[in-house]
Short mmCIF file of C-alpha atoms in Angstrom, two decimals:
data_model
loop_
_atom_site.label_atom_id
_atom_site.label_comp_id
_atom_site.label_asym_id
_atom_site.label_seq_id
_atom_site.Cartn_x
_atom_site.Cartn_y
_atom_site.Cartn_z
CA MET A 700 67.97 -58.04 -30.44
CA GLY A 701 71.60 -58.07 -29.40
CA GLY A 702 70.98 -57.71 -25.69
CA ILE A 703 69.23 -60.89 -24.60
CA LEU A 704 70.58 -62.05 -21.24
CA MET A 705 68.31 -65.07 -21.04
CA GLY A 706 66.12 -66.44 -23.81
CA ALA A 707 63.23 -67.60 -21.73
CA GLY A 708 61.19 -69.87 -24.02
CA LYS A 709 58.38 -70.56 -21.58
CA LEU A 710 58.64 -67.99 -18.79
CA PHE A 711 56.69 -68.24 -15.54
CA ILE A 712 56.59 -65.14 -13.30
CA ARG A 713 55.40 -66.15 -9.85
CA ASP A 714 53.53 -64.13 -7.22
CA VAL A 715 53.79 -60.69 -8.81
CA HIS A 716 51.52 -57.68 -8.32
CA ILE A 717 50.19 -56.99 -11.82
CA GLY A 718 49.68 -53.40 -12.88
CA SER A 719 49.57 -51.90 -9.39
CA PRO A 720 51.31 -52.27 -6.01
CA ASP A 721 47.85 -52.71 -4.48
CA SER A 722 46.80 -55.72 -6.57
CA ALA A 723 46.80 -59.27 -5.20
CA PRO A 724 49.79 -61.40 -6.26
CA GLU A 725 49.23 -63.46 -9.42
CA HIS A 726 51.24 -65.41 -11.98
CA ILE A 727 52.21 -64.41 -15.52
CA CYS A 728 52.80 -67.00 -18.24
CA VAL A 729 54.83 -66.09 -21.32
CA ALA A 730 55.41 -68.40 -24.29
CA GLY A 731 56.64 -67.68 -27.78
CA GLY A 732 57.35 -64.11 -26.74
CA VAL A 733 53.65 -63.50 -26.01
CA VAL A 734 51.71 -63.07 -22.74
CA ARG A 735 49.42 -66.08 -22.28
CA GLN A 736 46.53 -66.80 -19.96
CA PRO A 737 47.69 -67.03 -16.31
CA ASP A 738 47.04 -70.79 -16.29
CA ALA A 739 48.46 -71.46 -19.76
CA PHE A 740 51.03 -73.90 -18.34
CA PRO A 741 52.17 -75.01 -14.87
CA GLU A 742 55.34 -73.70 -13.31
CA SER A 743 56.95 -77.13 -13.71
CA GLU A 744 56.81 -76.80 -17.52
CA ALA A 745 58.56 -73.42 -17.64
CA ASP A 746 62.04 -73.00 -19.03
CA MET A 747 62.58 -70.00 -16.78
CA VAL A 748 60.93 -69.09 -13.47
CA ILE A 749 61.06 -65.68 -11.81
CA ASP A 750 60.11 -65.50 -8.14
CA ALA A 751 58.72 -61.96 -8.19
CA ARG A 752 57.41 -61.69 -4.63
CA GLY A 753 57.27 -58.02 -3.65
CA ALA A 754 57.65 -56.82 -7.23
CA VAL A 755 55.11 -55.03 -9.42
CA ALA A 756 54.76 -56.00 -13.09
CA ILE A 757 54.07 -53.04 -15.34
CA PRO A 758 54.01 -52.80 -19.13
CA GLY A 759 57.48 -52.29 -20.55
CA LEU A 760 58.03 -48.55 -20.73
CA VAL A 761 58.30 -46.63 -24.01
CA ASP A 762 60.47 -43.52 -24.36
CA VAL A 763 59.65 -41.56 -27.51
CA HIS A 764 62.58 -39.14 -27.19
CA VAL A 765 66.15 -40.38 -26.71
CA HIS A 766 69.56 -39.59 -28.17
CA PHE A 767 71.79 -42.63 -28.60
CA ARG A 768 74.35 -40.62 -30.62
CA GLU A 769 75.26 -43.34 -33.13
CA PRO A 770 76.32 -42.99 -35.90
CA GLY A 771 78.57 -39.99 -35.65
CA PHE A 772 79.01 -39.26 -31.94
CA GLU A 773 79.83 -42.63 -30.42
CA TYR A 774 82.14 -41.09 -27.83
CA LYS A 775 78.99 -39.79 -26.09
CA GLU A 776 76.82 -42.94 -26.31
CA THR A 777 76.20 -45.90 -28.61
CA ILE A 778 73.09 -47.79 -29.55
CA ARG A 779 74.49 -50.65 -27.51
CA SER A 780 75.19 -48.68 -24.32
CA GLY A 781 72.07 -46.54 -24.65
CA SER A 782 69.74 -49.49 -25.14
CA ILE A 783 71.27 -51.36 -22.20
CA ALA A 784 70.72 -48.27 -20.04
CA ALA A 785 67.14 -48.09 -21.32
CA ALA A 786 66.54 -51.72 -20.34
CA ALA A 787 67.91 -50.94 -16.87
CA GLY A 788 65.32 -48.17 -16.68
CA GLY A 789 62.44 -50.55 -17.47
CA PHE A 790 62.12 -49.53 -21.13
CA THR A 791 61.43 -52.06 -23.86
CA SER A 792 61.02 -49.61 -26.78
CA VAL A 793 62.64 -46.26 -27.50
CA CYS A 794 62.52 -43.74 -30.35
CA THR A 795 65.89 -42.27 -31.28
CA MET A 796 66.31 -38.69 -32.45
CA PRO A 797 68.06 -37.88 -35.75
CA ASN A 798 70.75 -35.34 -34.77
CA LEU A 799 73.37 -37.79 -36.01
CA LYS A 800 76.18 -37.83 -38.58
CA PRO A 801 75.05 -38.52 -41.19
CA ALA A 802 71.53 -37.36 -40.40
CA PRO A 803 68.92 -39.98 -41.41
CA ASP A 804 67.44 -37.90 -44.25
CA SER A 805 67.73 -40.57 -46.96
CA MET A 806 67.60 -44.37 -47.14
CA PRO A 807 71.40 -44.79 -47.40
CA ASN A 808 71.92 -42.64 -44.31
CA LEU A 809 69.08 -44.27 -42.40
CA ARG A 810 70.34 -47.74 -43.36
CA ARG A 811 73.60 -47.09 -41.48
CA GLN A 812 71.62 -46.60 -38.28
CA LEU A 813 69.24 -49.50 -38.92
CA ASP A 814 72.17 -51.90 -39.43
CA ILE A 815 73.70 -50.89 -36.09
CA ILE A 816 70.33 -51.29 -34.38
CA ASP A 817 69.93 -54.78 -35.85
CA ALA A 818 73.37 -55.79 -34.59
CA ASP A 819 73.60 -54.09 -31.22
CA ALA A 820 70.27 -53.03 -29.72
CA ALA A 821 69.28 -54.65 -26.42
CA ILE A 822 65.63 -53.59 -26.84
CA GLU A 823 63.41 -52.30 -29.63
CA VAL A 824 64.99 -49.14 -31.06
CA LEU A 825 62.84 -47.18 -33.51
CA PRO A 826 64.54 -44.28 -35.30
CA TYR A 827 63.12 -40.96 -36.40
CA ALA A 828 64.03 -39.63 -39.81
CA THR A 829 64.62 -35.92 -40.24
CA ILE A 830 62.00 -33.40 -41.35
CA THR A 831 64.47 -31.47 -43.50
CA LYS A 832 67.66 -32.36 -45.33
CA SER A 833 70.61 -32.41 -42.91
CA ARG A 834 68.27 -30.88 -40.28
CA LEU A 835 68.95 -27.45 -41.76
CA GLY A 836 65.30 -26.41 -41.82
CA ALA A 837 65.28 -25.56 -45.52
CA GLU A 838 64.64 -28.53 -47.83
CA THR A 839 62.06 -31.28 -47.31
CA ILE A 840 62.96 -34.92 -47.93
CA ASP A 841 61.29 -37.99 -49.44
CA TYR A 842 58.96 -38.89 -46.58
CA ASP A 843 57.19 -41.67 -48.49
CA ALA A 844 60.45 -43.57 -48.99
CA LEU A 845 61.45 -43.39 -45.32
CA ALA A 846 58.06 -43.75 -43.63
CA PRO A 847 57.97 -47.58 -43.53
CA TYR A 848 61.26 -47.68 -41.60
CA VAL A 849 60.80 -44.96 -38.96
CA CYS A 850 58.58 -44.09 -36.01
CA GLY A 851 58.11 -40.54 -37.22
CA PHE A 852 59.89 -37.42 -38.46
CA SER A 853 61.76 -34.82 -36.38
CA ASP A 854 64.52 -32.24 -36.66
CA ASP A 855 65.06 -32.43 -32.90
CA GLY A 856 67.85 -30.22 -31.66
CA SER A 857 66.57 -27.26 -33.62
CA GLY A 858 63.29 -25.76 -34.72
CA ILE A 859 62.11 -25.02 -38.26
CA ASP A 860 61.72 -21.26 -38.59
CA ASP A 861 60.37 -21.07 -42.14
CA ASP A 862 56.57 -21.30 -42.12
CA ASP A 863 56.44 -22.41 -45.76
CA VAL A 864 58.90 -25.25 -45.15
CA MET A 865 56.90 -26.47 -42.16
CA LEU A 866 53.62 -26.19 -44.06
CA ARG A 867 55.03 -28.27 -46.91
CA ALA A 868 56.50 -30.82 -44.49
CA MET A 869 53.25 -31.21 -42.59
CA THR A 870 51.25 -31.56 -45.80
CA LEU A 871 53.51 -34.34 -47.08
CA ILE A 872 53.98 -36.12 -43.74
CA ALA A 873 50.21 -36.12 -43.17
CA ARG A 874 49.87 -38.33 -46.25
CA THR A 875 52.15 -40.96 -44.67
CA GLY A 876 50.14 -41.12 -41.43
CA LYS A 877 53.33 -40.74 -39.41
CA VAL A 878 53.90 -38.37 -36.50
CA LEU A 879 55.82 -35.13 -36.90
CA ALA A 880 57.63 -34.63 -33.58
CA GLU A 881 58.75 -31.04 -33.32
CA HIS A 882 61.45 -29.36 -31.28
CA CYS A 883 59.79 -25.95 -30.92
CA GLU A 884 62.40 -23.22 -30.84
CA VAL A 885 62.57 -19.85 -32.58
CA LYS A 886 66.27 -19.28 -33.23
CA ALA A 887 65.96 -15.49 -33.38
CA LEU A 888 64.67 -15.45 -29.79
CA LEU A 889 67.47 -17.51 -28.21
CA ASP A 890 69.83 -14.52 -27.73
CA GLY A 891 72.77 -16.75 -26.91
CA GLY A 892 71.06 -17.94 -23.75
CA CYS A 893 72.25 -20.87 -21.69
CA ILE A 894 69.43 -21.20 -19.11
CA HIS A 895 65.91 -19.87 -18.60
CA LYS A 896 65.55 -16.11 -18.69
CA GLY A 897 64.47 -15.81 -15.09
CA SER A 898 65.65 -15.03 -11.58
CA PHE A 899 68.63 -17.41 -11.57
CA ALA A 900 69.98 -16.06 -14.86
CA SER A 901 69.56 -12.50 -13.62
CA SER A 902 71.21 -13.07 -10.23
CA HIS A 903 74.13 -14.99 -11.77
CA ASN A 904 74.63 -12.65 -14.75
CA LEU A 905 73.95 -15.44 -17.27
CA PRO A 906 72.28 -14.97 -20.66
CA GLY A 907 68.72 -16.29 -20.62
CA ILE A 908 66.43 -18.18 -23.02
CA CYS A 909 62.97 -16.62 -23.03
CA SER A 910 59.83 -18.75 -22.82
CA GLU A 911 58.55 -17.23 -26.06
CA SER A 912 61.31 -18.98 -27.99
CA GLU A 913 59.38 -22.19 -27.29
CA TRP A 914 55.72 -21.22 -27.18
CA ARG A 915 55.79 -19.03 -30.28
CA GLU A 916 56.67 -22.06 -32.43
CA VAL A 917 54.22 -24.29 -30.54
CA GLU A 918 51.53 -21.81 -31.51
CA ARG A 919 52.60 -21.77 -35.18
CA ASN A 920 52.85 -25.55 -35.41
CA ILE A 921 49.42 -26.19 -33.89
CA ARG A 922 47.94 -23.74 -36.38
CA LEU A 923 49.61 -25.52 -39.31
CA ALA A 924 48.65 -28.96 -37.99
CA GLU A 925 45.05 -27.78 -37.80
CA LYS A 926 45.29 -26.66 -41.44
CA THR A 927 47.00 -29.80 -42.80
CA GLY A 928 45.67 -32.61 -40.58
CA CYS A 929 49.23 -33.64 -39.75
CA ARG A 930 49.73 -35.66 -36.56
CA LEU A 931 51.77 -33.22 -34.46
CA HIS A 932 53.72 -34.22 -31.35
CA ILE A 933 55.30 -31.41 -29.32
CA CYS A 934 58.63 -32.42 -27.80
CA HIS A 935 59.91 -31.60 -24.28
CA VAL A 936 57.30 -29.03 -23.26
CA SER A 937 58.70 -26.67 -20.62
CA THR A 938 56.57 -23.50 -20.46
CA LYS A 939 53.14 -22.67 -19.07
CA GLU A 940 52.22 -20.92 -22.33
CA SER A 941 52.94 -24.07 -24.34
CA VAL A 942 50.72 -26.11 -22.04
CA GLU A 943 47.83 -23.72 -22.54
CA LEU A 944 48.31 -23.64 -26.33
CA ILE A 945 48.31 -27.45 -26.50
CA ARG A 946 45.24 -27.58 -24.26
CA GLY A 947 43.45 -25.17 -26.60
CA GLY A 948 44.48 -27.13 -29.68
CA LYS A 949 43.11 -30.35 -28.22
CA ARG A 950 39.81 -28.62 -27.39
CA ARG A 951 39.52 -27.54 -31.05
CA GLY A 952 40.11 -31.10 -32.22
CA VAL A 953 43.65 -30.64 -33.53
CA ASP A 954 45.60 -33.92 -33.67
CA VAL A 955 48.27 -32.72 -31.28
CA THR A 956 50.01 -34.64 -28.51
CA ALA A 957 52.82 -33.59 -26.19
CA GLU A 958 55.56 -34.82 -23.90
CA THR A 959 57.52 -33.43 -21.01
CA ALA A 960 60.43 -34.89 -19.08
CA ALA A 961 60.97 -35.96 -15.47
CA HIS A 962 63.48 -33.19 -14.80
CA TYR A 963 60.88 -30.51 -15.62
CA ILE A 964 58.50 -32.08 -13.08
CA ALA A 965 61.13 -32.55 -10.37
CA PHE A 966 63.03 -29.27 -10.69
CA CYS A 967 62.71 -25.62 -11.66
CA GLU A 968 65.21 -22.77 -11.82
CA ASP A 969 65.02 -22.40 -8.04
CA ASP A 970 66.76 -25.78 -7.63
CA MET A 971 69.74 -24.99 -9.85
CA THR A 972 73.40 -24.45 -9.11
CA ASP A 973 76.04 -23.31 -11.60
CA ASP A 974 76.67 -26.89 -12.71
CA GLY A 975 76.43 -28.44 -16.18
CA ARG A 976 74.11 -31.12 -14.84
CA PHE A 977 71.35 -28.51 -14.81
CA LYS A 978 71.86 -27.44 -18.43
CA MET A 979 69.48 -28.83 -21.03
CA ASN A 980 67.40 -27.55 -23.94
CA PRO A 981 64.76 -26.38 -23.27
CA PRO A 982 66.00 -25.21 -19.87
CA LEU A 983 64.49 -25.65 -16.45
CA ARG A 984 61.92 -22.87 -16.21
CA GLY A 985 60.17 -21.08 -13.35
CA ALA A 986 58.10 -22.56 -10.54
CA ASP A 987 54.89 -21.46 -12.27
CA ASP A 988 55.93 -23.31 -15.42
CA ARG A 989 56.58 -26.45 -13.38
CA GLN A 990 53.12 -26.16 -11.83
CA ALA A 991 51.52 -25.78 -15.27
CA LEU A 992 53.29 -28.92 -16.45
CA ILE A 993 51.97 -30.83 -13.44
CA GLN A 994 48.46 -29.63 -14.24
CA GLY A 995 49.00 -30.74 -17.83
CA LEU A 996 49.85 -34.24 -16.63
CA GLN A 997 46.79 -34.27 -14.42
CA ASP A 998 44.22 -33.15 -17.00
CA GLY A 999 45.57 -35.01 -20.05
CA THR A 1000 47.01 -32.02 -21.89
CA ILE A 1001 50.43 -33.70 -21.75
CA ASP A 1002 50.30 -37.25 -23.06
CA CYS A 1003 53.75 -38.70 -22.41
CA ILE A 1004 56.78 -38.60 -20.18
CA ALA A 1005 59.94 -38.84 -22.29
CA SER A 1006 63.43 -38.64 -20.88
CA ASP A 1007 65.08 -36.56 -23.63
CA HIS A 1008 68.10 -38.70 -22.71
CA ALA A 1009 70.97 -36.66 -24.16
CA PRO A 1010 74.34 -37.93 -22.90
CA HIS A 1011 77.63 -36.10 -23.35
CA ALA A 1012 81.24 -36.85 -22.48
CA PRO A 1013 82.42 -35.59 -19.06
CA HIS A 1014 84.63 -32.87 -20.53
CA GLU A 1015 81.56 -31.39 -22.26
CA LYS A 1016 79.50 -31.16 -19.07
CA ASN A 1017 81.97 -29.97 -16.41
CA LEU A 1018 82.16 -26.39 -17.67
CA GLY A 1019 79.40 -24.76 -15.67
CA LEU A 1020 76.10 -23.45 -17.02
CA ARG A 1021 77.58 -20.95 -19.45
CA ARG A 1022 79.89 -23.30 -21.38
CA SER A 1023 78.63 -26.87 -20.84
CA ALA A 1024 76.89 -28.72 -23.65
CA MET A 1025 73.09 -28.81 -23.63
CA GLY A 1026 71.61 -32.13 -22.52
CA VAL A 1027 71.54 -34.57 -19.62
CA SER A 1028 71.22 -38.32 -19.17
CA GLY A 1029 67.87 -39.53 -17.88
CA ILE A 1030 66.57 -42.82 -19.21
CA GLU A 1031 67.62 -44.94 -16.22
CA LEU A 1032 66.01 -42.51 -13.77
CA SER A 1033 62.84 -41.45 -15.56
CA LEU A 1034 60.58 -44.02 -13.87
CA PRO A 1035 61.82 -43.63 -10.27
CA ALA A 1036 61.89 -39.84 -10.67
CA ILE A 1037 58.27 -39.64 -11.84
CA TYR A 1038 57.20 -42.15 -9.20
CA SER A 1039 59.01 -40.25 -6.43
CA PHE A 1040 58.18 -36.67 -7.44
CA ALA A 1041 54.69 -37.15 -8.92
CA VAL A 1042 53.10 -40.41 -7.71
CA ALA A 1043 54.43 -40.78 -4.16
CA SER A 1044 53.81 -37.07 -3.60
CA GLY A 1045 50.16 -37.46 -4.66
CA LEU A 1046 50.29 -35.28 -7.80
CA ILE A 1047 49.20 -38.09 -10.15
CA SER A 1048 47.98 -41.65 -9.69
CA PHE A 1049 50.04 -44.75 -10.27
CA GLN A 1050 47.83 -45.63 -13.24
CA ARG A 1051 48.32 -42.17 -14.73
CA MET A 1052 52.08 -42.73 -14.59
CA ILE A 1053 51.65 -45.98 -16.54
CA GLU A 1054 49.51 -44.18 -19.12
CA LEU A 1055 52.16 -41.48 -19.55
CA MET A 1056 55.12 -43.85 -19.77
CA ALA A 1057 53.78 -46.99 -21.44
CA ILE A 1058 50.23 -46.85 -22.76
CA ASN A 1059 50.01 -43.45 -24.45
CA PRO A 1060 53.40 -43.64 -26.20
CA ARG A 1061 52.37 -47.00 -27.71
CA ARG A 1062 49.03 -45.60 -28.85
CA ILE A 1063 50.47 -42.44 -30.40
CA PHE A 1064 53.39 -44.10 -32.19
CA GLY A 1065 51.81 -47.48 -32.96
CA ILE A 1066 54.26 -49.52 -30.88
CA LYS A 1067 53.45 -53.09 -29.87
CA GLY A 1068 53.87 -54.83 -26.53
CA GLY A 1069 52.54 -54.80 -23.00
CA LEU A 1070 51.12 -56.87 -20.17
CA GLY A 1071 47.78 -57.96 -21.62
CA THR A 1072 47.04 -61.49 -22.74
CA GLY A 1073 48.03 -61.87 -26.39
CA HIS A 1074 50.42 -58.93 -26.35
CA ARG A 1075 54.11 -59.14 -27.14
CA ALA A 1076 55.59 -59.74 -23.69
CA ASP A 1077 57.19 -56.39 -22.85
CA ILE A 1078 57.26 -56.23 -19.06
CA ALA A 1079 59.18 -54.44 -16.32
CA LEU A 1080 59.39 -55.81 -12.78
CA VAL A 1081 59.83 -53.00 -10.26
CA ASP A 1082 60.22 -52.69 -6.49
CA PHE A 1083 58.59 -49.33 -5.76
CA ASP A 1084 59.43 -49.60 -2.05
CA ARG A 1085 63.17 -49.74 -2.68
CA GLU A 1086 64.92 -46.43 -2.08
CA PHE A 1087 68.30 -45.56 -3.54
CA THR A 1088 70.56 -42.55 -3.95
CA VAL A 1089 71.51 -41.65 -7.51
CA ASP A 1090 75.22 -42.31 -8.02
CA ALA A 1091 76.90 -41.71 -11.38
CA ALA A 1092 79.03 -44.82 -10.88
CA ASN A 1093 75.91 -46.99 -10.98
CA LEU A 1094 74.54 -45.64 -14.25
CA LEU A 1095 74.96 -47.89 -17.28
CA SER A 1096 74.70 -45.11 -19.84
CA ALA A 1097 77.99 -43.77 -21.17
CA GLY A 1098 76.69 -40.37 -20.10
CA LYS A 1099 76.84 -39.98 -16.32
CA VAL A 1100 75.65 -36.39 -15.88
CA THR A 1101 72.10 -35.93 -14.59
CA PRO A 1102 70.36 -33.33 -12.44
CA PHE A 1103 69.27 -36.20 -10.17
CA LEU A 1104 72.81 -36.92 -8.90
CA GLY A 1105 72.67 -37.36 -5.13
CA THR A 1106 68.86 -37.44 -5.08
CA ARG A 1107 67.06 -40.16 -3.13
CA LEU A 1108 64.45 -41.91 -5.28
CA ASN A 1109 62.05 -44.81 -4.91
CA GLY A 1110 61.47 -47.44 -7.58
CA ALA A 1111 64.21 -49.90 -8.50
CA VAL A 1112 63.84 -51.85 -11.73
CA LEU A 1113 64.51 -55.51 -10.92
CA ALA A 1114 64.18 -57.05 -14.37
CA THR A 1115 63.09 -56.07 -17.87
CA ILE A 1116 61.55 -58.52 -20.32
CA ALA A 1117 61.36 -57.58 -24.01
CA GLY A 1118 59.62 -59.87 -26.45
CA GLY A 1119 59.57 -62.60 -23.79
CA ASN A 1120 63.35 -62.47 -23.24
CA ILE A 1121 65.07 -61.15 -20.13
CA VAL A 1122 67.19 -58.22 -21.32
CA TYR A 1123 68.05 -56.75 -17.91
CA CYS A 1124 68.32 -58.20 -14.42
CA ASN A 1125 69.39 -56.27 -11.35
CA SER A 1126 72.26 -58.08 -9.64
CA SER A 1127 70.35 -58.12 -6.35
CA PHE A 1128 67.45 -59.89 -8.06
CA SER A 1129 69.34 -62.48 -10.10
CA LYS A 1130 69.02 -65.19 -7.44
CA GLN A 1131 65.24 -65.05 -7.92
CA VAL A 1132 65.57 -65.98 -11.60
CA LYS A 1133 66.03 -69.69 -12.24
CA GLY A 1134 66.25 -71.66 -15.48
CA LYS A 1135 66.40 -75.29 -16.39
#
């Protein structure tokens, strides 16, 4: 990885709460990039010592839905800047979406992205390949050739309207064992909308995006996954109808998983102003949709929190809701936002947050790493008592626009360790990291 701040060798993390703020302080020993038994070696033998008093060690987070924009749109974000921002958010693995130029729909096109990842990534970056050629929703690609090099297949940014194309894609992808991660959106139902078709759109005379544009394709995709046995993952769930459809699919034994994002848990249309920082796809929905998403987190219908980190240049986001580009930055704030809006408020437990942001994404996408003995040492050290106000100037992503601007959150990432190496260290914490 190109983002190692400190190659630790033998790393000794002293007096850290492991897995929960309520646990007694313990030590963590890391050697050869792997978590060892707590008494594997004494502190005096360590090449690097972290005094982690007051911090909580959690498994390195995994975000299965990010846009790092490279190749093709480097003015918005690069693999380098995006992965550094991810490390600052406590993430040690991310899955990058394929709305790139060229789209990763063949080995030559995918190789361009893989070479940049090899050279520049600060953490583990796992790309998706497309479902259809050039993400046009018409022609399937050679999934067998690409499967060994990708985390899954997605046309994120647009849905696939043609039932026959999706049926063929699911049939072929099922044979690879990979996940098909679908952006569920019926183009014919978008009606030129810019935000949710609800009270805010009506009162501000803005064109709305109906909920059916999402849930209608969720319904179709679950039906086809049930028929083909394809491993289906529903991206950025935003509507109450989608939650219920996914819940029903799981009850029938369909291999379907789902994600939502922190902004859909923290906000709904009632919290919006006519500002591009509130414009994303799918949009912020109604209060009843937000409540359904929370219930989906609570009962296991929704499996993951993903940021849908989608940075844009400032001139693309300062045009109000009608004209701004779709998408907001989120990877640096996903953890503190979920902790503040869902854990600290009592909606979900601390352990449920870890399942949603670290354990389940690894299980679904077959990603290594964690806190357990023998695991690749992917660890985040976090001070959940530390409160901060979100300031664009402090974000490391090239994209500075987020709906959380000005919001007070709890949960500051102090350091991130990927593969046993320190890839991020908060400046306020650096004095507690000492090497020989």
